[in-house]
CSV table of C-alpha atoms in Angstrom, one decimal:
chain,number,residue,atom,x,y,z
Z,7,MET,CA,59.0,-35.7,-6.5
Z,8,LYS,CA,58.3,-36.4,-2.8
Z,9,ALA,CA,54.9,-35.5,-1.5
Z,10,GLY,CA,56.5,-33.8,1.5
Z,11,SER,CA,58.5,-31.4,-0.7
Z,12,TRP,CA,55.3,-30.3,-2.5
Z,13,VAL,CA,53.6,-29.5,0.7
Z,14,SER,CA,56.6,-27.5,1.9
Z,15,ARG,CA,56.6,-25.4,-1.3
Z,16,ARG,CA,52.8,-24.9,-1.1
Z,17,ARG,CA,53.2,-23.5,2.4
Z,18,LEU,CA,55.8,-21.0,1.2
Z,19,ASN,CA,53.6,-19.8,-1.6
Z,20,PRO,CA,50.2,-19.0,-0.1
Z,21,PRO,CA,47.2,-19.0,-2.4
Z,22,ARG,CA,46.1,-15.7,-4.0
Z,23,VAL,CA,43.1,-15.5,-1.6
Z,24,THR,CA,45.5,-15.3,1.4
Z,25,TRP,CA,47.4,-12.5,-0.3
Z,26,LEU,CA,44.2,-10.6,-1.0
Z,27,ALA,CA,43.1,-11.0,2.6
Z,28,LEU,CA,46.5,-9.8,3.8
Z,29,VAL,CA,46.4,-6.7,1.5
Z,30,SER,CA,42.8,-5.9,2.7
Z,31,LEU,CA,43.9,-6.2,6.3
Z,32,LEU,CA,46.9,-3.9,5.7
Z,33,CYS,CA,44.7,-1.3,3.9
Z,34,GLY,CA,42.3,-1.4,6.8
Z,35,LEU,CA,45.0,-0.8,9.3
Z,36,LEU,CA,46.4,2.1,7.3
Z,37,THR,CA,43.0,3.6,7.0
Z,38,SER,CA,42.2,3.2,10.7
Z,39,SER,CA,45.6,4.8,11.6
Z,40,GLN,CA,44.3,7.9,9.7
Z,41,ALA,CA,40.9,7.8,11.3
Z,42,LYS,CA,39.4,10.7,13.1
Z,43,VAL,CA,36.4,10.6,15.3
Z,44,PHE,CA,35.2,14.2,15.8
Z,45,SER,CA,33.5,15.6,18.8
Z,46,ARG,CA,30.1,17.2,18.2
Z,47,CYS,CA,31.4,20.8,18.5
Z,48,GLU,CA,34.7,20.0,16.7
Z,49,LEU,CA,32.7,18.7,13.7
Z,50,ALA,CA,30.2,21.6,13.8
Z,51,LYS,CA,33.1,24.1,13.7
Z,52,GLU,CA,34.8,22.2,10.8
Z,53,LEU,CA,31.6,21.9,8.7
Z,54,HIS,CA,30.9,25.6,9.3
Z,55,ARG,CA,34.4,26.5,8.2
Z,56,VAL,CA,34.0,24.5,4.9
Z,57,GLY,CA,30.7,26.2,4.1
Z,58,LEU,CA,28.1,23.6,4.8
Z,59,ASP,CA,26.1,25.8,7.1
Z,60,GLY,CA,23.2,27.0,4.9
Z,61,PHE,CA,24.2,25.0,1.9
Z,62,ARG,CA,21.0,24.2,-0.1
Z,63,GLY,CA,19.0,25.5,2.8
Z,64,TYR,CA,20.3,23.0,5.4
Z,65,GLU,CA,21.4,24.3,8.7
Z,66,LEU,CA,24.6,23.2,10.4
Z,67,ALA,CA,22.6,21.1,12.9
Z,68,ASP,CA,21.2,19.1,10.0
Z,69,TRP,CA,24.8,18.1,8.9
Z,70,VAL,CA,26.0,17.3,12.4
Z,71,CYS,CA,22.9,15.2,13.0
Z,72,LEU,CA,23.4,13.4,9.7
Z,73,ALA,CA,27.1,12.7,10.5
Z,74,TYR,CA,26.2,11.3,13.9
Z,75,PHE,CA,23.5,8.9,12.7
Z,76,THR,CA,25.5,7.7,9.7
Z,77,SER,CA,29.0,7.3,11.1
Z,78,GLY,CA,29.1,8.4,14.7
Z,79,PHE,CA,31.4,11.3,13.6
Z,80,ASN,CA,34.0,8.7,12.4
Z,81,THR,CA,35.8,9.6,9.2
Z,82,ALA,CA,37.0,6.0,8.6
Z,83,ALA,CA,33.6,4.3,9.0
Z,84,VAL,CA,32.9,1.7,6.4
Z,85,ASP,CA,29.7,-0.3,6.1
Z,86,HIS,CA,29.7,-3.3,3.8
Z,87,LYS,CA,26.4,-3.8,2.0
Z,88,ALA,CA,24.8,-7.1,0.8
Z,89,ASP,CA,25.1,-5.9,-2.9
Z,90,GLY,CA,28.9,-5.7,-2.6
Z,91,SER,CA,29.0,-1.9,-2.3
Z,92,THR,CA,30.2,0.1,0.7
Z,93,ASN,CA,29.1,3.2,2.5
Z,94,ASN,CA,32.1,5.3,3.2
Z,95,GLY,CA,33.3,7.9,5.7
Z,96,LEU,CA,31.7,10.6,7.8
Z,97,PHE,CA,28.5,10.8,5.6
Z,98,GLN,CA,28.5,7.1,4.6
Z,99,ILE,CA,28.7,7.8,0.8
Z,100,ASN,CA,27.9,4.7,-1.2
Z,101,SER,CA,30.3,3.2,-3.7
Z,102,ARG,CA,27.6,2.0,-6.1
Z,103,LYS,CA,27.0,5.5,-7.3
Z,104,TRP,CA,29.2,8.2,-5.8
Z,105,CYS,CA,32.8,6.9,-5.5
Z,106,ARG,CA,35.1,4.2,-6.9
Z,107,ASN,CA,35.9,1.1,-5.0
Z,108,LEU,CA,38.7,-1.1,-6.3
Z,109,SER,CA,36.5,-4.2,-6.3
Z,110,LEU,CA,33.3,-2.7,-7.9
Z,111,ASP,CA,32.3,-0.9,-11.0
Z,112,SER,CA,30.4,2.3,-10.1
Z,113,LEU,CA,29.1,5.5,-11.7
Z,114,ASN,CA,31.7,7.4,-9.6
Z,115,LEU,CA,29.7,10.6,-9.8
Z,116,CYS,CA,32.0,12.3,-7.3
Z,117,LYS,CA,35.1,11.4,-9.4
Z,118,MET,CA,37.1,10.0,-6.5
Z,119,TYR,CA,38.1,6.8,-4.8
Z,120,CYS,CA,36.0,5.8,-1.8
Z,121,SER,CA,39.3,5.7,0.3
Z,122,ASP,CA,39.5,9.5,-0.3
Z,123,LEU,CA,36.4,9.8,1.9
Z,124,LEU,CA,38.0,8.0,4.8
Z,125,ILE,CA,40.6,10.5,5.9
Z,126,PRO,CA,40.4,13.2,8.6
Z,127,ASP,CA,40.6,16.0,5.9
Z,128,LEU,CA,37.0,16.5,5.0
Z,129,LYS,CA,37.6,18.3,1.7
Z,130,ASN,CA,36.7,15.3,-0.5
Z,131,ALA,CA,33.7,14.3,1.7
Z,132,VAL,CA,32.4,17.8,1.5
Z,133,VAL,CA,32.8,18.1,-2.3
Z,134,CYS,CA,30.9,14.8,-2.7
Z,135,VAL,CA,28.2,15.5,-0.2
Z,136,MET,CA,27.5,18.9,-1.8
Z,137,LYS,CA,27.1,17.1,-5.1
Z,138,ILE,CA,24.7,14.6,-3.6
Z,139,VAL,CA,22.6,17.2,-1.8
Z,140,SER,CA,22.4,19.3,-4.9
Z,141,GLY,CA,20.3,16.4,-6.4
Z,142,PRO,CA,16.5,16.3,-6.1
Z,143,LYS,CA,16.4,14.5,-2.8
Z,144,GLY,CA,18.7,16.8,-0.9
Z,145,LEU,CA,19.6,15.4,2.5
Z,146,GLY,CA,16.6,13.1,2.0
Z,147,TYR,CA,19.0,10.9,0.1
Z,148,TRP,CA,20.1,9.6,3.5
Z,149,GLU,CA,17.6,7.4,5.3
Z,150,ALA,CA,19.4,8.2,8.6
Z,151,TRP,CA,18.6,11.9,8.1
Z,152,ARG,CA,15.0,11.2,7.2
Z,153,HIS,CA,14.4,9.1,10.2
Z,154,HIS,CA,16.4,10.9,12.9
Z,155,CYS,CA,16.9,14.5,11.8
Z,156,GLN,CA,14.2,15.7,9.3
Z,157,GLY,CA,11.5,17.9,10.9
Z,158,LYS,CA,13.0,17.7,14.4
Z,159,ASP,CA,14.3,20.4,16.6
Z,160,LEU,CA,18.1,20.0,16.0
Z,161,ARG,CA,19.4,23.0,18.0
Z,162,ASP,CA,21.0,20.7,20.6
Z,163,TRP,CA,23.4,19.4,17.9
Z,164,VAL,CA,25.2,22.8,17.8
Z,165,ASP,CA,24.2,24.2,21.2
Z,166,GLY,CA,27.3,25.5,23.0
Z,167,CYS,CA,29.6,25.1,20.1
Z,168,GLU,CA,31.6,28.2,19.2
Z,169,MET,CA,32.1,28.9,15.5
């Protein structure tokens, strides 16, 4: 066999890593094409509609503040952590405990794929976030809420928004 023919065949059959990178890129493009970045009032209205206002004693402004400081109101936000987990969606829900990532074993306490948290329809994100907030830490589960929202006057987050 000629050395040149081996090289040609190798180029036509890329290594598995290249295919995985390509699939990851395509998945990212598909997810980003479904992304929605809410405006402040648009999100407040949607979170009010799905029943988060007053849930477990947290006002609508708490939820809007949390969403801003975790994802910038972006439903497709994904933050890759050093431990291999990801924080996903509007509320940056972690794959280690709450949702299932294809590449990582998790407890999957919300019983859904992490990709279900990345779409503009907030149904899955709200179901999962309600489960998290029902735990002993409440919104304190999120460091962003503790640092930026807890104990602060949050009226500006919903001021001027019509429900």
